[in-house]
Amino acid sequence: MQLSDAEWIVMNLIWDSQPTEASEVIAALGSENGWSGATVKTMLHRLVKKGALHTESVGKKYRYTAAVRRSDCVRRASRSFLERVFGGDAAPALLHLVRTSKLSDSELAELRELLDAKSSKNKESKE
Amino acid sequence: MQLSDAEWIVMNLIWDSQPTEASEVIAALGSENGWSGATVKTMLHRLVKKGALHTESVGKKYRYTAAVRRSDCVRRASRSFLERVFGGDAAPALLHLVRTSKLSDSELAELRELLDAKSSKNKESKE
DNA sequence: GTAAACAGTTTACGTCTGTAAACGCATCGG
DNA sequence: CCGATGCGTTTACAGACGTAAACTGTTTAC
């Protein structure tokens, strides 16, 4: 499920507050991004058509829900980003991101923990 | 300097082996990506037009060199990726990438070092 | 020197994107 | 009951993208 820039904006909103009605999306993105209602409607329609969203008309109300999991889209987008910018090599990407990002102490700690967990897994598979 | 997928492929090649002649790019990307020579020529032309590449005709030979720094493009692409997929928040992105990537011991070590350096910098600024 | 090869420029064309108006149908308020 | 409002659908349109052929001028090999 390849999402464009604008589509990510819509999907992020819907993932965050499902199920969502058109009016909410229009209200949120209209003021936040300066999109006209017509534009938002087009995005929603296209996302439904490409299978990223799902509409249910419960009673007389229409609601949008995500039809694809955010994690899948994130995975796909990350892979594509790594591929195009870093030739698929995660390590330089990570180094770059760490260098150029502000990270709080707790975030740093969490990352360090993950790295430690990964190291021990490396050791295991070596044995 | 917003680069498209295909443009990244060309730019990566040229950054790696500057200066480059059209024939080399065509040879490399033709076999590697299955692009026709005509396609490569179009890409080169567009990249020159948008200011990402620079042509010099030294004597009777034409050579392409990058007119933008890779690091700038990487920064821009990373920011855009973070923005669209993780709402601009680096920490979750890093966690995701670490979780889903294979990293060697030395890469893990290097990352850990960077994190440590960042921690101490955090402390400094607090004092 | 004439044809083949090569390089850059033009033109082409279908698809995707961002942005939006217009249309048609249902519903709601008066 | 009738017009305003809300929502989904259709249509629109310019610019970017991927892909590539055609054209033109130059260089090179026979």
Short mmCIF file of C-alpha atoms (C1' of nucleotides) in Angstrom, two decimals:
data_model
loop_
_atom_site.label_atom_id
_atom_site.label_comp_id
_atom_site.label_asym_id
_atom_site.label_seq_id
_atom_site.Cartn_x
_atom_site.Cartn_y
_atom_site.Cartn_z
CA MET A 1 0.00 0.00 0.00
CA GLN A 2 2.05 2.87 -1.34
CA LEU A 3 0.85 6.13 0.25
CA SER A 4 1.65 9.57 -1.03
CA ASP A 5 2.57 12.49 1.18
CA ALA A 6 -0.93 13.85 1.34
CA GLU A 7 -2.38 10.40 1.86
CA TRP A 8 -0.13 9.83 4.86
CA ILE A 9 -1.57 12.92 6.45
CA VAL A 10 -5.08 11.61 6.05
CA MET A 11 -4.23 8.10 7.12
CA ASN A 12 -2.34 9.28 10.18
CA LEU A 13 -5.39 11.17 11.29
CA ILE A 14 -7.67 8.20 10.78
CA TRP A 15 -5.32 5.73 12.43
CA ASP A 16 -5.24 8.03 15.40
CA SER A 17 -8.98 8.37 15.76
CA GLN A 18 -10.92 5.58 14.17
CA PRO A 19 -13.63 5.44 13.15
CA THR A 20 -13.78 8.91 11.68
CA GLU A 21 -16.43 10.77 9.77
CA ALA A 22 -15.77 12.85 6.72
CA SER A 23 -16.75 16.01 8.53
CA GLU A 24 -14.11 15.40 11.19
CA VAL A 25 -11.39 14.81 8.63
CA ILE A 26 -12.43 17.89 6.75
CA ALA A 27 -12.48 19.97 9.88
CA ALA A 28 -9.13 18.71 11.11
CA LEU A 29 -7.21 18.86 7.85
CA GLY A 30 -8.95 21.91 6.52
CA SER A 31 -7.75 24.11 9.29
CA GLU A 32 -4.47 22.32 9.88
CA ASN A 33 -3.33 22.00 6.30
CA GLY A 34 -5.43 24.58 4.54
CA TRP A 35 -7.09 21.98 2.36
CA SER A 36 -10.50 22.69 0.97
CA GLY A 37 -13.27 20.28 1.83
CA ALA A 38 -13.31 19.17 -1.78
CA THR A 39 -9.67 18.17 -1.58
CA VAL A 40 -10.21 16.12 1.54
CA LYS A 41 -13.15 14.38 -0.06
CA THR A 42 -11.00 13.47 -3.02
CA MET A 43 -8.31 12.04 -0.77
CA LEU A 44 -10.82 9.96 1.13
CA HIS A 45 -12.35 8.69 -2.06
CA ARG A 46 -9.00 7.73 -3.53
CA LEU A 47 -7.94 6.00 -0.36
CA VAL A 48 -11.13 3.98 -0.36
CA LYS A 49 -10.62 3.12 -4.01
CA LYS A 50 -7.09 1.94 -3.44
CA GLY A 51 -8.17 -0.13 -0.50
CA ALA A 52 -6.48 1.80 2.28
CA LEU A 53 -9.73 2.91 3.83
CA HIS A 54 -13.00 1.25 4.44
CA THR A 55 -16.39 2.93 4.62
CA GLU A 56 -19.28 1.67 6.56
CA SER A 57 -22.60 3.38 6.52
CA VAL A 58 -23.97 2.55 9.93
CA GLY A 59 -27.56 3.67 9.81
CA LYS A 60 -27.36 6.89 7.90
CA LYS A 61 -23.89 7.80 9.08
CA TYR A 62 -20.79 7.06 7.09
CA ARG A 63 -17.60 6.21 8.90
CA TYR A 64 -14.09 5.68 7.64
CA THR A 65 -11.82 3.08 9.11
CA ALA A 66 -8.36 2.04 8.03
CA ALA A 67 -8.29 -1.09 5.95
CA VAL A 68 -4.55 -1.44 6.18
CA ARG A 69 -2.45 -1.62 9.27
CA ARG A 70 -0.31 1.34 10.09
CA SER A 71 2.57 -0.92 10.97
CA ASP A 72 2.53 -2.44 7.51
CA CYS A 73 2.61 0.96 5.87
CA VAL A 74 5.36 2.09 8.18
CA ARG A 75 7.39 -0.98 7.38
CA ARG A 76 6.92 -0.50 3.69
CA ALA A 77 7.72 3.20 3.78
CA SER A 78 10.79 2.60 5.91
CA ARG A 79 12.11 -0.04 3.60
CA SER A 80 11.56 2.18 0.62
CA PHE A 81 13.26 5.10 2.34
CA LEU A 82 16.25 2.99 3.34
CA GLU A 83 16.47 1.61 -0.15
CA ARG A 84 16.41 4.87 -1.95
CA VAL A 85 18.51 7.01 0.35
CA PHE A 86 20.89 4.57 2.00
CA GLY A 87 21.01 1.75 -0.50
CA GLY A 88 19.06 -0.46 1.88
CA ASP A 89 21.71 -0.30 4.56
CA ALA A 90 20.15 0.46 7.92
CA ALA A 91 23.27 1.23 9.91
CA PRO A 92 24.24 4.49 8.18
CA ALA A 93 20.63 5.57 8.28
CA LEU A 94 20.50 5.02 12.01
CA LEU A 95 23.75 6.84 12.57
CA HIS A 96 22.49 9.74 10.52
CA LEU A 97 19.19 9.93 12.33
CA VAL A 98 20.76 9.72 15.74
CA ARG A 99 23.23 12.43 14.85
CA THR A 100 20.65 14.81 13.50
CA SER A 101 17.92 14.30 16.08
CA LYS A 102 17.24 15.64 19.48
CA LEU A 103 16.64 12.74 21.82
CA SER A 104 15.67 12.90 25.44
CA ASP A 105 17.46 10.91 28.11
CA SER A 106 14.66 8.42 28.36
CA GLU A 107 14.57 7.93 24.63
CA LEU A 108 18.30 7.40 24.61
CA ALA A 109 17.93 4.88 27.40
CA GLU A 110 15.23 3.02 25.56
CA LEU A 111 17.32 2.86 22.45
CA ARG A 112 20.29 1.62 24.39
CA GLU A 113 18.19 -1.13 25.87
CA LEU A 114 17.07 -2.24 22.46
CA LEU A 115 20.63 -2.27 21.24
CA ASP A 116 21.66 -4.39 24.18
CA ALA A 117 18.89 -6.83 23.48
CA LYS A 118 20.04 -7.02 19.89
CA SER A 119 23.64 -7.65 20.90
CA SER A 120 22.74 -10.57 23.06
CA LYS A 121 20.65 -11.98 20.26
CA ASN A 122 23.64 -11.70 17.97
CA LYS A 123 25.69 -13.65 20.47
CA GLU A 124 23.07 -16.35 20.77
CA SER A 125 22.90 -16.97 17.07
CA LYS A 126 26.66 -17.22 16.99
CA GLU A 127 26.72 -19.98 19.56
CA MET B 1 16.31 19.45 -3.97
CA GLN B 2 13.49 16.95 -3.97
CA LEU B 3 14.63 13.76 -5.72
CA SER B 4 12.31 11.09 -6.99
CA ASP B 5 12.96 7.39 -6.62
CA ALA B 6 14.51 7.02 -10.03
CA GLU B 7 16.52 10.19 -9.56
CA TRP B 8 18.02 8.87 -6.36
CA ILE B 9 19.31 5.88 -8.24
CA VAL B 10 21.07 8.08 -10.75
CA MET B 11 22.38 10.49 -8.15
CA ASN B 12 23.69 7.72 -5.95
CA LEU B 13 25.69 6.39 -8.84
CA ILE B 14 27.12 9.78 -9.67
CA TRP B 15 27.93 10.67 -6.08
CA ASP B 16 29.80 7.41 -5.86
CA SER B 17 31.87 7.92 -8.96
CA GLN B 18 32.19 11.51 -9.98
CA PRO B 19 32.74 12.74 -12.57
CA THR B 20 30.75 10.37 -14.69
CA GLU B 21 30.02 10.22 -18.38
CA ALA B 22 26.65 9.49 -19.84
CA SER B 23 27.86 6.22 -21.29
CA GLU B 24 28.91 4.97 -17.87
CA VAL B 25 25.59 5.84 -16.33
CA ILE B 26 23.77 4.18 -19.18
CA ALA B 27 25.91 1.09 -18.91
CA ALA B 28 25.56 0.83 -15.15
CA LEU B 29 21.86 1.56 -14.86
CA GLY B 30 20.86 -0.13 -18.06
CA SER B 31 22.05 -3.52 -16.94
CA GLU B 32 21.32 -3.00 -13.26
CA ASN B 33 17.86 -1.54 -13.55
CA GLY B 34 16.82 -2.54 -17.00
CA TRP B 35 16.45 1.05 -18.12
CA SER B 36 16.86 1.86 -21.74
CA GLY B 37 19.53 4.32 -22.72
CA ALA B 38 16.85 6.80 -23.65
CA THR B 39 15.43 6.66 -20.16
CA VAL B 40 18.78 7.33 -18.57
CA LYS B 41 19.36 10.26 -20.87
CA THR B 42 16.03 11.71 -19.85
CA MET B 43 16.89 11.36 -16.17
CA LEU B 44 20.26 13.03 -16.65
CA HIS B 45 18.68 15.85 -18.59
CA ARG B 46 16.01 16.43 -15.97
CA LEU B 47 18.54 16.36 -13.17
CA VAL B 48 20.62 18.96 -14.95
CA LYS B 49 17.55 21.06 -15.54
CA LYS B 50 16.53 20.96 -11.90
CA GLY B 51 20.04 21.84 -10.83
CA ALA B 52 21.02 18.58 -9.20
CA LEU B 53 23.68 17.80 -11.77
CA HIS B 54 26.22 19.87 -13.53
CA THR B 55 27.67 19.21 -16.97
CA GLU B 56 31.05 20.28 -18.06
CA SER B 57 32.28 19.65 -21.53
CA VAL B 58 35.98 19.31 -21.01
CA GLY B 59 37.44 19.33 -24.46
CA LYS B 60 34.98 17.29 -26.42
CA LYS B 61 33.96 15.09 -23.55
CA TYR B 62 30.91 15.73 -21.42
CA ARG B 63 31.02 14.86 -17.77
CA TYR B 64 28.35 14.95 -15.13
CA THR B 65 29.06 16.01 -11.60
CA ALA B 66 26.69 16.47 -8.72
CA ALA B 67 25.69 20.05 -8.12
CA VAL B 68 24.09 19.31 -4.78
CA ARG B 69 25.66 17.62 -1.82
CA ARG B 70 24.54 14.16 -0.98
CA SER B 71 24.40 15.05 2.68
CA ASP B 72 21.92 17.82 1.99
CA CYS B 73 19.67 15.50 0.03
CA VAL B 74 19.94 12.85 2.69
CA ARG B 75 19.00 15.36 5.34
CA ARG B 76 16.06 16.60 3.37
CA ALA B 77 14.82 13.12 2.54
CA SER B 78 15.19 11.98 6.11
CA ARG B 79 13.28 14.93 7.43
CA SER B 80 10.53 14.35 4.95
CA PHE B 81 10.37 10.66 5.77
CA LEU B 82 10.24 11.34 9.50
CA GLU B 83 7.60 13.95 8.95
CA ARG B 84 5.31 11.86 6.87
CA VAL B 85 5.63 8.52 8.58
CA PHE B 86 6.40 9.35 12.18
CA GLY B 87 4.99 12.81 12.52
CA GLY B 88 8.48 14.25 12.73
CA ASP B 89 9.33 12.33 15.86
CA ALA B 90 12.71 10.65 15.50
CA ALA B 91 12.58 8.37 18.51
CA PRO B 92 9.84 6.01 17.31
CA ALA B 93 11.47 5.92 13.91
CA LEU B 94 14.75 4.87 15.43
CA LEU B 95 13.11 2.24 17.56
CA HIS B 96 11.32 0.88 14.54
CA LEU B 97 14.44 0.78 12.40
CA VAL B 98 16.52 -0.86 15.07
CA ARG B 99 13.86 -3.47 15.65
CA THR B 100 13.44 -4.34 12.01
CA SER B 101 17.07 -4.28 10.95
CA LYS B 102 19.91 -6.71 11.12
CA LEU B 103 22.86 -5.00 12.70
CA SER B 104 26.30 -6.41 13.20
CA ASP B 105 28.11 -6.24 16.51
CA SER B 106 30.36 -3.48 15.32
CA GLU B 107 27.43 -1.45 14.05
CA LEU B 108 25.68 -1.92 17.36
CA ALA B 109 28.80 -0.81 19.15
CA GLU B 110 29.10 2.26 16.99
CA LEU B 111 25.52 3.19 17.63
CA ARG B 112 25.95 2.72 21.33
CA GLU B 113 28.91 5.01 21.30
CA LEU B 114 26.93 7.68 19.54
CA LEU B 115 24.13 7.34 22.03
CA ASP B 116 26.58 7.71 24.90
CA ALA B 117 28.02 10.82 23.35
CA LYS B 118 24.51 12.19 23.04
CA SER B 119 23.70 11.42 26.66
CA SER B 120 26.66 13.30 27.93
CA LYS B 121 25.77 16.21 25.75
CA ASN B 122 22.27 16.17 27.22
CA LYS B 123 23.81 16.34 30.69
CA GLU B 124 26.03 19.23 29.77
CA SER B 125 23.20 21.33 28.49
CA LYS B 126 21.31 20.64 31.65
CA GLU B 127 24.09 21.95 33.84
"C1'" DG C 1 34.35 11.21 -46.61
"C1'" DT C 2 30.45 8.62 -45.58
"C1'" DA C 3 28.08 5.76 -42.49
"C1'" DA C 4 27.72 4.28 -37.83
"C1'" DA C 5 27.88 5.49 -32.97
"C1'" DC C 6 27.27 8.65 -29.43
"C1'" DA C 7 25.61 12.70 -26.78
"C1'" DG C 8 22.39 16.14 -25.84
"C1'" DT C 9 17.61 18.04 -26.85
"C1'" DT C 10 12.63 17.54 -28.03
"C1'" DT C 11 8.60 15.39 -27.99
"C1'" DA C 12 5.43 11.78 -26.25
"C1'" DC C 13 2.39 9.59 -23.32
"C1'" DG C 14 0.09 7.14 -19.62
"C1'" DT C 15 -0.10 7.33 -14.57
"C1'" DC C 16 0.06 9.49 -10.13
"C1'" DT C 17 -0.51 13.72 -7.21
"C1'" DG C 18 -2.30 17.79 -5.31
"C1'" DT C 19 -5.96 20.62 -5.55
"C1'" DA C 20 -10.61 21.51 -6.35
"C1'" DA C 21 -15.20 22.44 -8.60
"C1'" DA C 22 -19.58 20.40 -10.03
"C1'" DC C 23 -23.20 17.11 -9.67
"C1'" DG C 24 -26.62 14.30 -7.49
"C1'" DC C 25 -28.90 12.46 -3.53
"C1'" DA C 26 -30.43 12.47 1.12
"C1'" DT C 27 -31.52 14.77 5.21
"C1'" DC C 28 -32.69 18.46 8.26
"C1'" DG C 29 -34.57 22.78 9.70
"C1'" DG C 30 -38.17 25.86 9.27
"C1'" DC D 1 -42.79 21.08 1.42
"C1'" DC D 2 -38.48 23.51 0.18
"C1'" DG D 3 -34.24 25.19 0.39
"C1'" DA D 4 -29.74 24.69 2.77
"C1'" DT D 5 -26.35 21.48 4.17
"C1'" DG D 6 -23.63 17.35 4.17
"C1'" DC D 7 -21.68 13.50 1.82
"C1'" DG D 8 -20.19 10.48 -1.84
"C1'" DT D 9 -19.19 10.50 -6.92
"C1'" DT D 10 -17.57 12.53 -11.32
"C1'" DT D 11 -14.97 15.41 -13.75
"C1'" DA D 12 -10.98 18.66 -14.23
"C1'" DC D 13 -6.50 20.10 -14.71
"C1'" DA D 14 -1.70 21.22 -14.21
"C1'" DG D 15 2.68 19.39 -12.79
"C1'" DA D 16 5.69 15.45 -11.60
"C1'" DC D 17 7.26 10.75 -12.84
"C1'" DG D 18 8.68 6.66 -15.35
"C1'" DT D 19 9.61 5.26 -19.64
"C1'" DA D 20 11.16 5.92 -24.15
"C1'" DA D 21 11.33 7.18 -29.22
"C1'" DA D 22 12.78 10.73 -32.53
"C1'" DC D 23 15.70 14.40 -33.97
"C1'" DT D 24 20.18 16.75 -34.41
"C1'" DG D 25 24.85 17.54 -34.33
"C1'" DT D 26 29.47 15.60 -33.63
"C1'" DT D 27 32.93 12.19 -33.54
"C1'" DT D 28 34.93 8.05 -35.19
"C1'" DA D 29 35.96 4.02 -37.81
"C1'" DC D 30 36.29 2.05 -42.21
#
